[in-house]
Amino acid sequence: MAACLLGPLASMGAGLAGCTGMQLTSCAISSLCSFACAAVGRTVGGNGTKATQVSRTARVTYLGLFLVTTMIAGIFRDVVPEQLGKIEWLSKNLSCPPDRDSPTCVARAFVLRMCCAHVAFHMVLAFACIGADDLENPRSVFHTGAWGVKTLVWGLAHLSTLFMPSTFFLDFGWLALACGVLFLMVQIILFIDWVFAWNESWIDKDGTNNVTGPWHLALGGVSLVGFTTALTLSGFLYTWFGHSTGDMSADCGMYIFFITLNLIMFLFLTGMSFKATEWMPSTGLMPSAMVSLFMTFKLTAGLYAQNQCNVIAQGPSLYKGPPGVVSAISIGIAVVLAAYNSVWISGSMEATANREKAVLPTLRKESASPAPATTEAGAAPAAAGPGAG
C-alpha cells in the first residue's frame, strides 16, 4: 500500500508545493525534463519482476503528467487567460473579484486551477490505493495501468476548472502554501535519507578505518565542493536580496534574517558532524555539506520568487531566466527524491511477497505430512489405557 500511495501523494505534494514554481519558461521546462529523465532513468531500468517494472514505468508516466501540467501552467499562464477571456461565457469565471483583482490575478488563478486539478486527480488515486497491500492487488494494477481512462479523466479534470470561479482557486492558494511547507519537510527527510545511504555506500567500499582510500578521498572532495558552493551562494544571497532595489520603503530585514539563519544552521550541522563521528564512524562531513547545500538552494529558490529586494528581478530581462530554472530544478529534485524512496518501498514489498511465496509451499507441505512417530507412540498407550483398565 505504501508504494501505491507514495506515487500519487508525491506528485500531489509536488503539485501543491510547486504552484508558484509552475510559472516557468519553456527553457526551464526543458531543463527540468532533462534533469528528471536522467535522474529517473535508473528507476525504470534494473532488475525486477514484470510487476515491478510496470510500477516503475508508472512513476515515470505520472512524472510526465506532472510535467505536462507544469508546461500548461507555465507557458500559457499569460496567453490562455487572455484568449479565453474573450469568450463571453468563460470570461465571468476567469475574471477575479473586484476586491482581489490585480494585474497578475488572472494568471495566478489560472496556475492555481492547474494545480488544483492535478492535486485532485492524484488525491483520488491515493485514496483508491488504501488497503492495497501488494503489487498484484486489482487497485494496484489499476494504479499502474488503464492509462487511456486515467489520461482522459486527467484532461477533463483540468478542463473543468475553467468553468469554476477564480475565487475558489485563490482561496485554494492558501491550502497550497501550507501543504507546500509540509512537503518541503518531507523533501528534507527524503534527501537526508538518500545522502546518508550514499555516504555509507562509499565508506563501505573502502572500509571504515581506511580513511586514505579512494572512496574516502572522493567523499572529502564532494564535501569540499558542497561546503564551498553553499558558502559562496550564501554570500551572493546577501548581495542579491540584502538591500532595497529602488523602493526605499521596502524592508529587506526578513530576507537577511532567513539568509543568516540558514548560515547559522549550516555551521551548526558542520559542528555536529565532527561530534557525530565519535560515536558513529560511518558518518562524516559529506551529509552535512549536502544538506547545507540543499537548504541553501531551496532558500535561493524561495527568494528568487520574490520581487521585493530582488536585484535580479529588477535587472535586465536576460537575467530573469534563472529564477524559473531554479524553481524547475527544485520541483524536479522533490519528485525524483519521492520516486527514489517509492522504488525502495516497492522493492521491499516485492522482497516480502517473494519470501511469503517461498514459505507458503513449505508450510503446506508440513501441514500435509503425517504426525511424527513420537506423537503416535505417545498416543498409543493413551488409547490403550482404558482398554487395559
mmCIF file with all atom_site columns, N, CA and C in Angstrom, residues 315-375:
data_model
loop_
_atom_site.group_PDB
_atom_site.id
_atom_site.type_symbol
_atom_site.label_atom_id
_atom_site.label_alt_id
_atom_site.label_comp_id
_atom_site.label_asym_id
_atom_site.label_entity_id
_atom_site.label_seq_id
_atom_site.pdbx_PDB_ins_code
_atom_site.Cartn_x
_atom_site.Cartn_y
_atom_site.Cartn_z
_atom_site.occupancy
_atom_site.B_iso_or_equiv
_atom_site.pdbx_formal_charge
_atom_site.auth_seq_id
_atom_site.auth_comp_id
_atom_site.auth_asym_id
_atom_site.auth_atom_id
_atom_site.pdbx_PDB_model_num
ATOM 1   N N  . GLY A 1 315 ? 16.747 43.638  -12.707 1.00 0.00 ? 315 GLY A N  1
ATOM 2   C CA . GLY A 1 315 ? 17.788 43.774  -13.714 1.00 0.00 ? 315 GLY A CA 1
ATOM 3   C C  . GLY A 1 315 ? 17.257 43.569  -15.112 1.00 0.00 ? 315 GLY A C  1
ATOM 4   N N  . PRO A 1 316 ? 18.168 43.481  -16.092 1.00 0.00 ? 316 PRO A N  1
ATOM 5   C CA . PRO A 1 316 ? 17.757 43.244  -17.485 1.00 0.00 ? 316 PRO A CA 1
ATOM 6   C C  . PRO A 1 316 ? 16.996 41.935  -17.621 1.00 0.00 ? 316 PRO A C  1
ATOM 7   N N  . SER A 1 317 ? 16.161 41.851  -18.647 1.00 0.00 ? 317 SER A N  1
ATOM 8   C CA . SER A 1 317 ? 15.347 40.653  -18.850 1.00 0.00 ? 317 SER A CA 1
ATOM 9   C C  . SER A 1 317 ? 16.204 39.417  -19.074 1.00 0.00 ? 317 SER A C  1
ATOM 10  N N  . LEU A 1 318 ? 17.450 39.613  -19.525 1.00 0.00 ? 318 LEU A N  1
ATOM 11  C CA . LEU A 1 318 ? 18.345 38.486  -19.767 1.00 0.00 ? 318 LEU A CA 1
ATOM 12  C C  . LEU A 1 318 ? 18.596 37.699  -18.494 1.00 0.00 ? 318 LEU A C  1
ATOM 13  N N  . TYR A 1 319 ? 18.546 38.395  -17.330 1.00 0.00 ? 319 TYR A N  1
ATOM 14  C CA . TYR A 1 319 ? 18.888 37.749  -16.070 1.00 0.00 ? 319 TYR A CA 1
ATOM 15  C C  . TYR A 1 319 ? 17.654 37.260  -15.314 1.00 0.00 ? 319 TYR A C  1
ATOM 16  N N  . LYS A 1 320 ? 16.485 37.303  -15.936 1.00 0.00 ? 320 LYS A N  1
ATOM 17  C CA . LYS A 1 320 ? 15.278 36.873  -15.252 1.00 0.00 ? 320 LYS A CA 1
ATOM 18  C C  . LYS A 1 320 ? 14.968 35.401  -15.498 1.00 0.00 ? 320 LYS A C  1
ATOM 19  N N  . GLY A 1 321 ? 15.798 34.742  -16.291 1.00 0.00 ? 321 GLY A N  1
ATOM 20  C CA . GLY A 1 321 ? 15.578 33.327  -16.540 1.00 0.00 ? 321 GLY A CA 1
ATOM 21  C C  . GLY A 1 321 ? 15.959 32.430  -15.385 1.00 0.00 ? 321 GLY A C  1
ATOM 22  N N  . PRO A 1 322 ? 17.081 32.696  -14.670 1.00 0.00 ? 322 PRO A N  1
ATOM 23  C CA . PRO A 1 322 ? 17.493 31.801  -13.587 1.00 0.00 ? 322 PRO A CA 1
ATOM 24  C C  . PRO A 1 322 ? 16.428 31.488  -12.557 1.00 0.00 ? 322 PRO A C  1
ATOM 25  N N  . PRO A 1 323 ? 15.548 32.422  -12.138 1.00 0.00 ? 323 PRO A N  1
ATOM 26  C CA . PRO A 1 323 ? 14.523 32.030  -11.169 1.00 0.00 ? 323 PRO A CA 1
ATOM 27  C C  . PRO A 1 323 ? 13.660 30.876  -11.647 1.00 0.00 ? 323 PRO A C  1
ATOM 28  N N  . GLY A 1 324 ? 13.285 30.888  -12.922 1.00 0.00 ? 324 GLY A N  1
ATOM 29  C CA . GLY A 1 324 ? 12.486 29.786  -13.447 1.00 0.00 ? 324 GLY A CA 1
ATOM 30  C C  . GLY A 1 324 ? 13.257 28.489  -13.461 1.00 0.00 ? 324 GLY A C  1
ATOM 31  N N  . VAL A 1 325 ? 14.534 28.561  -13.821 1.00 0.00 ? 325 VAL A N  1
ATOM 32  C CA . VAL A 1 325 ? 15.366 27.359  -13.847 1.00 0.00 ? 325 VAL A CA 1
ATOM 33  C C  . VAL A 1 325 ? 15.528 26.802  -12.442 1.00 0.00 ? 325 VAL A C  1
ATOM 34  N N  . VAL A 1 326 ? 15.779 27.690  -11.472 1.00 0.00 ? 326 VAL A N  1
ATOM 35  C CA . VAL A 1 326 ? 15.945 27.255  -10.087 1.00 0.00 ? 326 VAL A CA 1
ATOM 36  C C  . VAL A 1 326 ? 14.671 26.589  -9.586  1.00 0.00 ? 326 VAL A C  1
ATOM 37  N N  . SER A 1 327 ? 13.514 27.202  -9.864  1.00 0.00 ? 327 SER A N  1
ATOM 38  C CA . SER A 1 327 ? 12.247 26.616  -9.433  1.00 0.00 ? 327 SER A CA 1
ATOM 39  C C  . SER A 1 327 ? 12.011 25.273  -10.104 1.00 0.00 ? 327 SER A C  1
ATOM 40  N N  . ALA A 1 328 ? 12.359 25.172  -11.385 1.00 0.00 ? 328 ALA A N  1
ATOM 41  C CA . ALA A 1 328 ? 12.166 23.919  -12.115 1.00 0.00 ? 328 ALA A CA 1
ATOM 42  C C  . ALA A 1 328 ? 13.020 22.807  -11.526 1.00 0.00 ? 328 ALA A C  1
ATOM 43  N N  . ILE A 1 329 ? 14.285 23.100  -11.278 1.00 0.00 ? 329 ILE A N  1
ATOM 44  C CA . ILE A 1 329 ? 15.172 22.091  -10.693 1.00 0.00 ? 329 ILE A CA 1
ATOM 45  C C  . ILE A 1 329 ? 14.700 21.717  -9.296  1.00 0.00 ? 329 ILE A C  1
ATOM 46  N N  . SER A 1 330 ? 14.208 22.696  -8.547  1.00 0.00 ? 330 SER A N  1
ATOM 47  C CA . SER A 1 330 ? 13.719 22.432  -7.199  1.00 0.00 ? 330 SER A CA 1
ATOM 48  C C  . SER A 1 330 ? 12.556 21.455  -7.219  1.00 0.00 ? 330 SER A C  1
ATOM 49  N N  . ILE A 1 331 ? 11.599 21.682  -8.127  1.00 0.00 ? 331 ILE A N  1
ATOM 50  C CA . ILE A 1 331 ? 10.468 20.766  -8.256  1.00 0.00 ? 331 ILE A CA 1
ATOM 51  C C  . ILE A 1 331 ? 10.955 19.391  -8.707  1.00 0.00 ? 331 ILE A C  1
ATOM 52  N N  . GLY A 1 332 ? 11.912 19.372  -9.648  1.00 0.00 ? 332 GLY A N  1
ATOM 53  C CA . GLY A 1 332 ? 12.434 18.107  -10.137 1.00 0.00 ? 332 GLY A CA 1
ATOM 54  C C  . GLY A 1 332 ? 13.089 17.294  -9.037  1.00 0.00 ? 332 GLY A C  1
ATOM 55  N N  . ILE A 1 333 ? 13.868 17.956  -8.176  1.00 0.00 ? 333 ILE A N  1
ATOM 56  C CA . ILE A 1 333 ? 14.512 17.261  -7.066  1.00 0.00 ? 333 ILE A CA 1
ATOM 57  C C  . ILE A 1 333 ? 13.467 16.639  -6.154  1.00 0.00 ? 333 ILE A C  1
ATOM 58  N N  . ALA A 1 334 ? 12.396 17.381  -5.879  1.00 0.00 ? 334 ALA A N  1
ATOM 59  C CA . ALA A 1 334 ? 11.349 16.876  -4.994  1.00 0.00 ? 334 ALA A CA 1
ATOM 60  C C  . ALA A 1 334 ? 10.713 15.610  -5.544  1.00 0.00 ? 334 ALA A C  1
ATOM 61  N N  . VAL A 1 335 ? 10.370 15.629  -6.832  1.00 0.00 ? 335 VAL A N  1
ATOM 62  C CA . VAL A 1 335 ? 9.696  14.479  -7.438  1.00 0.00 ? 335 VAL A CA 1
ATOM 63  C C  . VAL A 1 335 ? 10.635 13.285  -7.531  1.00 0.00 ? 335 VAL A C  1
ATOM 64  N N  . VAL A 1 336 ? 11.897 13.528  -7.905  1.00 0.00 ? 336 VAL A N  1
ATOM 65  C CA . VAL A 1 336 ? 12.852 12.428  -8.057  1.00 0.00 ? 336 VAL A CA 1
ATOM 66  C C  . VAL A 1 336 ? 13.157 11.787  -6.709  1.00 0.00 ? 336 VAL A C  1
ATOM 67  N N  . LEU A 1 337 ? 13.278 12.594  -5.651  1.00 0.00 ? 337 LEU A N  1
ATOM 68  C CA . LEU A 1 337 ? 13.512 12.038  -4.320  1.00 0.00 ? 337 LEU A CA 1
ATOM 69  C C  . LEU A 1 337 ? 12.347 11.158  -3.890  1.00 0.00 ? 337 LEU A C  1
ATOM 70  N N  . ALA A 1 338 ? 11.132 11.626  -4.152  1.00 0.00 ? 338 ALA A N  1
ATOM 71  C CA . ALA A 1 338 ? 9.959  10.826  -3.807  1.00 0.00 ? 338 ALA A CA 1
ATOM 72  C C  . ALA A 1 338 ? 9.927  9.535   -4.619  1.00 0.00 ? 338 ALA A C  1
ATOM 73  N N  . ALA A 1 339 ? 10.291 9.625   -5.892  1.00 0.00 ? 339 ALA A N  1
ATOM 74  C CA . ALA A 1 339 ? 10.319 8.430   -6.737  1.00 0.00 ? 339 ALA A CA 1
ATOM 75  C C  . ALA A 1 339 ? 11.380 7.450   -6.254  1.00 0.00 ? 339 ALA A C  1
ATOM 76  N N  . TYR A 1 340 ? 12.541 7.974   -5.851  1.00 0.00 ? 340 TYR A N  1
ATOM 77  C CA . TYR A 1 340 ? 13.619 7.122   -5.335  1.00 0.00 ? 340 TYR A CA 1
ATOM 78  C C  . TYR A 1 340 ? 13.148 6.363   -4.104  1.00 0.00 ? 340 TYR A C  1
ATOM 79  N N  . ASN A 1 341 ? 12.503 7.066   -3.179  1.00 0.00 ? 341 ASN A N  1
ATOM 80  C CA . ASN A 1 341 ? 12.022 6.430   -1.965  1.00 0.00 ? 341 ASN A CA 1
ATOM 81  C C  . ASN A 1 341 ? 10.907 5.435   -2.272  1.00 0.00 ? 341 ASN A C  1
ATOM 82  N N  . SER A 1 342 ? 10.076 5.753   -3.260  1.00 0.00 ? 342 SER A N  1
ATOM 83  C CA . SER A 1 342 ? 8.993  4.854   -3.650  1.00 0.00 ? 342 SER A CA 1
ATOM 84  C C  . SER A 1 342 ? 9.541  3.561   -4.230  1.00 0.00 ? 342 SER A C  1
ATOM 85  N N  . VAL A 1 343 ? 10.619 3.646   -5.010  1.00 0.00 ? 343 VAL A N  1
ATOM 86  C CA . VAL A 1 343 ? 11.249 2.445   -5.562  1.00 0.00 ? 343 VAL A CA 1
ATOM 87  C C  . VAL A 1 343 ? 11.770 1.562   -4.444  1.00 0.00 ? 343 VAL A C  1
ATOM 88  N N  . TRP A 1 344 ? 12.356 2.178   -3.417  1.00 0.00 ? 344 TRP A N  1
ATOM 89  C CA . TRP A 1 344 ? 12.877 1.407   -2.287  1.00 0.00 ? 344 TRP A CA 1
ATOM 90  C C  . TRP A 1 344 ? 11.747 0.679   -1.577  1.00 0.00 ? 344 TRP A C  1
ATOM 91  N N  . ILE A 1 345 ? 10.616 1.366   -1.387  1.00 0.00 ? 345 ILE A N  1
ATOM 92  C CA . ILE A 1 345 ? 9.486  0.746   -0.711  1.00 0.00 ? 345 ILE A CA 1
ATOM 93  C C  . ILE A 1 345 ? 8.919  -0.396  -1.538  1.00 0.00 ? 345 ILE A C  1
ATOM 94  N N  . SER A 1 346 ? 8.750  -0.164  -2.847  1.00 0.00 ? 346 SER A N  1
ATOM 95  C CA . SER A 1 346 ? 8.193  -1.220  -3.694  1.00 0.00 ? 346 SER A CA 1
ATOM 96  C C  . SER A 1 346 ? 9.137  -2.409  -3.760  1.00 0.00 ? 346 SER A C  1
ATOM 97  N N  . GLY A 1 347 ? 10.453 -2.154  -3.707  1.00 0.00 ? 347 GLY A N  1
ATOM 98  C CA . GLY A 1 347 ? 11.404 -3.254  -3.679  1.00 0.00 ? 347 GLY A CA 1
ATOM 99  C C  . GLY A 1 347 ? 11.259 -4.085  -2.421  1.00 0.00 ? 347 GLY A C  1
ATOM 100 N N  . SER A 1 348 ? 11.026 -3.414  -1.285  1.00 0.00 ? 348 SER A N  1
ATOM 101 C CA . SER A 1 348 ? 10.808 -4.130  -0.038  1.00 0.00 ? 348 SER A CA 1
ATOM 102 C C  . SER A 1 348 ? 9.526  -4.947  -0.094  1.00 0.00 ? 348 SER A C  1
ATOM 103 N N  . MET A 1 349 ? 8.482  -4.366  -0.703  1.00 0.00 ? 349 MET A N  1
ATOM 104 C CA . MET A 1 349 ? 7.231  -5.100  -0.844  1.00 0.00 ? 349 MET A CA 1
ATOM 105 C C  . MET A 1 349 ? 7.420  -6.337  -1.706  1.00 0.00 ? 349 MET A C  1
ATOM 106 N N  . GLU A 1 350 ? 8.179  -6.185  -2.790  1.00 0.00 ? 350 GLU A N  1
ATOM 107 C CA . GLU A 1 350 ? 8.408  -7.322  -3.681  1.00 0.00 ? 350 GLU A CA 1
ATOM 108 C C  . GLU A 1 350 ? 9.195  -8.407  -2.964  1.00 0.00 ? 350 GLU A C  1
ATOM 109 N N  . ALA A 1 351 ? 10.220 -8.011  -2.201  1.00 0.00 ? 351 ALA A N  1
ATOM 110 C CA . ALA A 1 351 ? 11.014 -8.997  -1.471  1.00 0.00 ? 351 ALA A CA 1
ATOM 111 C C  . ALA A 1 351 ? 10.154 -9.730  -0.447  1.00 0.00 ? 351 ALA A C  1
ATOM 112 N N  . THR A 1 352 ? 9.273  -8.987  0.247   1.00 0.00 ? 352 THR A N  1
ATOM 113 C CA . THR A 1 352 ? 8.385  -9.616  1.222   1.00 0.00 ? 352 THR A CA 1
ATOM 114 C C  . THR A 1 352 ? 7.441  -10.598 0.553   1.00 0.00 ? 352 THR A C  1
ATOM 115 N N  . ALA A 1 353 ? 6.889  -10.191 -0.589  1.00 0.00 ? 353 ALA A N  1
ATOM 116 C CA . ALA A 1 353 ? 5.977  -11.077 -1.319  1.00 0.00 ? 353 ALA A CA 1
ATOM 117 C C  . ALA A 1 353 ? 6.695  -12.339 -1.781  1.00 0.00 ? 353 ALA A C  1
ATOM 118 N N  . ASN A 1 354 ? 7.941  -12.196 -2.237  1.00 0.00 ? 354 ASN A N  1
ATOM 119 C CA . ASN A 1 354 ? 8.704  -13.367 -2.688  1.00 0.00 ? 354 ASN A CA 1
ATOM 120 C C  . ASN A 1 354 ? 8.991  -14.317 -1.532  1.00 0.00 ? 354 ASN A C  1
ATOM 121 N N  . ARG A 1 355 ? 9.308  -13.740 -0.346  1.00 0.00 ? 355 ARG A N  1
ATOM 122 C CA . ARG A 1 355 ? 9.556  -14.594 0.817   1.00 0.00 ? 355 ARG A CA 1
ATOM 123 C C  . ARG A 1 355 ? 8.288  -15.353 1.211   1.00 0.00 ? 355 ARG A C  1
ATOM 124 N N  . GLU A 1 356 ? 7.149  -14.655 1.157   1.00 0.00 ? 356 GLU A N  1
ATOM 125 C CA . GLU A 1 356 ? 5.897  -15.317 1.513   1.00 0.00 ? 356 GLU A CA 1
ATOM 126 C C  . GLU A 1 356 ? 5.573  -16.441 0.534   1.00 0.00 ? 356 GLU A C  1
ATOM 127 N N  . LYS A 1 357 ? 5.827  -16.202 -0.753  1.00 0.00 ? 357 LYS A N  1
ATOM 128 C CA . LYS A 1 357 ? 5.562  -17.238 -1.747  1.00 0.00 ? 357 LYS A CA 1
ATOM 129 C C  . LYS A 1 357 ? 6.488  -18.434 -1.554  1.00 0.00 ? 357 LYS A C  1
ATOM 130 N N  . ALA A 1 358 ? 7.719  -18.172 -1.092  1.00 0.00 ? 358 ALA A N  1
ATOM 131 C CA . ALA A 1 358 ? 8.669  -19.267 -0.883  1.00 0.00 ? 358 ALA A CA 1
ATOM 132 C C  . ALA A 1 358 ? 8.330  -20.070 0.369   1.00 0.00 ? 358 ALA A C  1
ATOM 133 N N  . VAL A 1 359 ? 7.799  -19.395 1.391   1.00 0.00 ? 359 VAL A N  1
ATOM 134 C CA . VAL A 1 359 ? 7.497  -20.074 2.651   1.00 0.00 ? 359 VAL A CA 1
ATOM 135 C C  . VAL A 1 359 ? 6.179  -20.826 2.574   1.00 0.00 ? 359 VAL A C  1
ATOM 136 N N  . LEU A 1 360 ? 5.216  -20.316 1.807   1.00 0.00 ? 360 LEU A N  1
ATOM 137 C CA . LEU A 1 360 ? 3.883  -20.908 1.770   1.00 0.00 ? 360 LEU A CA 1
ATOM 138 C C  . LEU A 1 360 ? 3.883  -22.377 1.347   1.00 0.00 ? 360 LEU A C  1
ATOM 139 N N  . PRO A 1 361 ? 4.584  -22.769 0.257   1.00 0.00 ? 361 PRO A N  1
ATOM 140 C CA . PRO A 1 361 ? 4.596  -24.206 -0.100  1.00 0.00 ? 361 PRO A CA 1
ATOM 141 C C  . PRO A 1 361 ? 5.180  -25.073 1.002   1.00 0.00 ? 361 PRO A C  1
ATOM 142 N N  . THR A 1 362 ? 6.190  -24.570 1.707   1.00 0.00 ? 362 THR A N  1
ATOM 143 C CA . THR A 1 362 ? 6.793  -25.339 2.796   1.00 0.00 ? 362 THR A CA 1
ATOM 144 C C  . THR A 1 362 ? 5.792  -25.567 3.918   1.00 0.00 ? 362 THR A C  1
ATOM 145 N N  . LEU A 1 363 ? 5.038  -24.509 4.260   1.00 0.00 ? 363 LEU A N  1
ATOM 146 C CA . LEU A 1 363 ? 4.040  -24.643 5.320   1.00 0.00 ? 363 LEU A CA 1
ATOM 147 C C  . LEU A 1 363 ? 2.945  -25.631 4.924   1.00 0.00 ? 363 LEU A C  1
ATOM 148 N N  . ARG A 1 364 ? 2.540  -25.575 3.651   1.00 0.00 ? 364 ARG A N  1
ATOM 149 C CA . ARG A 1 364 ? 1.519  -26.507 3.188   1.00 0.00 ? 364 ARG A CA 1
ATOM 150 C C  . ARG A 1 364 ? 2.021  -27.942 3.229   1.00 0.00 ? 364 ARG A C  1
ATOM 151 N N  . LYS A 1 365 ? 3.297  -28.126 2.858   1.00 0.00 ? 365 LYS A N  1
ATOM 152 C CA . LYS A 1 365 ? 3.875  -29.472 2.864   1.00 0.00 ? 365 LYS A CA 1
ATOM 153 C C  . LYS A 1 365 ? 3.953  -30.017 4.275   1.00 0.00 ? 365 LYS A C  1
ATOM 154 N N  . GLU A 1 366 ? 4.343  -29.144 5.223   1.00 0.00 ? 366 GLU A N  1
ATOM 155 C CA . GLU A 1 366 ? 4.446  -29.589 6.607   1.00 0.00 ? 366 GLU A CA 1
ATOM 156 C C  . GLU A 1 366 ? 3.080  -29.934 7.185   1.00 0.00 ? 366 GLU A C  1
ATOM 157 N N  . SER A 1 367 ? 2.064  -29.122 6.824   1.00 0.00 ? 367 SER A N  1
ATOM 158 C CA . SER A 1 367 ? 0.724  -29.394 7.357   1.00 0.00 ? 367 SER A CA 1
ATOM 159 C C  . SER A 1 367 ? 0.128  -30.675 6.785   1.00 0.00 ? 367 SER A C  1
ATOM 160 N N  . ALA A 1 368 ? 0.561  -31.051 5.567   1.00 0.00 ? 368 ALA A N  1
ATOM 161 C CA . ALA A 1 368 ? 0.036  -32.264 4.934   1.00 0.00 ? 368 ALA A CA 1
ATOM 162 C C  . ALA A 1 368 ? 0.806  -33.513 5.322   1.00 0.00 ? 368 ALA A C  1
ATOM 163 N N  . SER A 1 369 ? 1.980  -33.367 5.939   1.00 0.00 ? 369 SER A N  1
ATOM 164 C CA . SER A 1 369 ? 2.805  -34.518 6.302   1.00 0.00 ? 369 SER A CA 1
ATOM 165 C C  . SER A 1 369 ? 2.201  -35.235 7.502   1.00 0.00 ? 369 SER A C  1
ATOM 166 N N  . PRO A 1 370 ? 2.449  -36.586 7.661   1.00 0.00 ? 370 PRO A N  1
ATOM 167 C CA . PRO A 1 370 ? 1.899  -37.339 8.804   1.00 0.00 ? 370 PRO A CA 1
ATOM 168 C C  . PRO A 1 370 ? 2.517  -36.890 10.112  1.00 0.00 ? 370 PRO A C  1
ATOM 169 N N  . ALA A 1 371 ? 1.846  -37.198 11.208  1.00 0.00 ? 371 ALA A N  1
ATOM 170 C CA . ALA A 1 371 ? 2.325  -36.796 12.526  1.00 0.00 ? 371 ALA A CA 1
ATOM 171 C C  . ALA A 1 371 ? 3.623  -37.506 12.841  1.00 0.00 ? 371 ALA A C  1
ATOM 172 N N  . PRO A 1 372 ? 4.495  -36.919 13.633  1.00 0.00 ? 372 PRO A N  1
ATOM 173 C CA . PRO A 1 372 ? 5.770  -37.549 13.986  1.00 0.00 ? 372 PRO A CA 1
ATOM 174 C C  . PRO A 1 372 ? 5.547  -38.857 14.722  1.00 0.00 ? 372 PRO A C  1
ATOM 175 N N  . ALA A 1 373 ? 6.546  -39.728 14.620  1.00 0.00 ? 373 ALA A N  1
ATOM 176 C CA . ALA A 1 373 ? 6.447  -41.053 15.242  1.00 0.00 ? 373 ALA A CA 1
ATOM 177 C C  . ALA A 1 373 ? 6.317  -40.959 16.744  1.00 0.00 ? 373 ALA A C  1
ATOM 178 N N  . THR A 1 374 ? 6.979  -39.992 17.366  1.00 0.00 ? 374 THR A N  1
ATOM 179 C CA . THR A 1 374 ? 6.927  -39.859 18.816  1.00 0.00 ? 374 THR A CA 1
ATOM 180 C C  . THR A 1 374 ? 5.516  -39.566 19.277  1.00 0.00 ? 374 THR A C  1
ATOM 181 N N  . THR A 1 375 ? 4.785  -38.771 18.470  1.00 0.00 ? 375 THR A N  1
ATOM 182 C CA . THR A 1 375 ? 3.416  -38.448 18.855  1.00 0.00 ? 375 THR A CA 1
ATOM 183 C C  . THR A 1 375 ? 2.533  -39.686 18.787  1.00 0.00 ? 375 THR A C  1
#
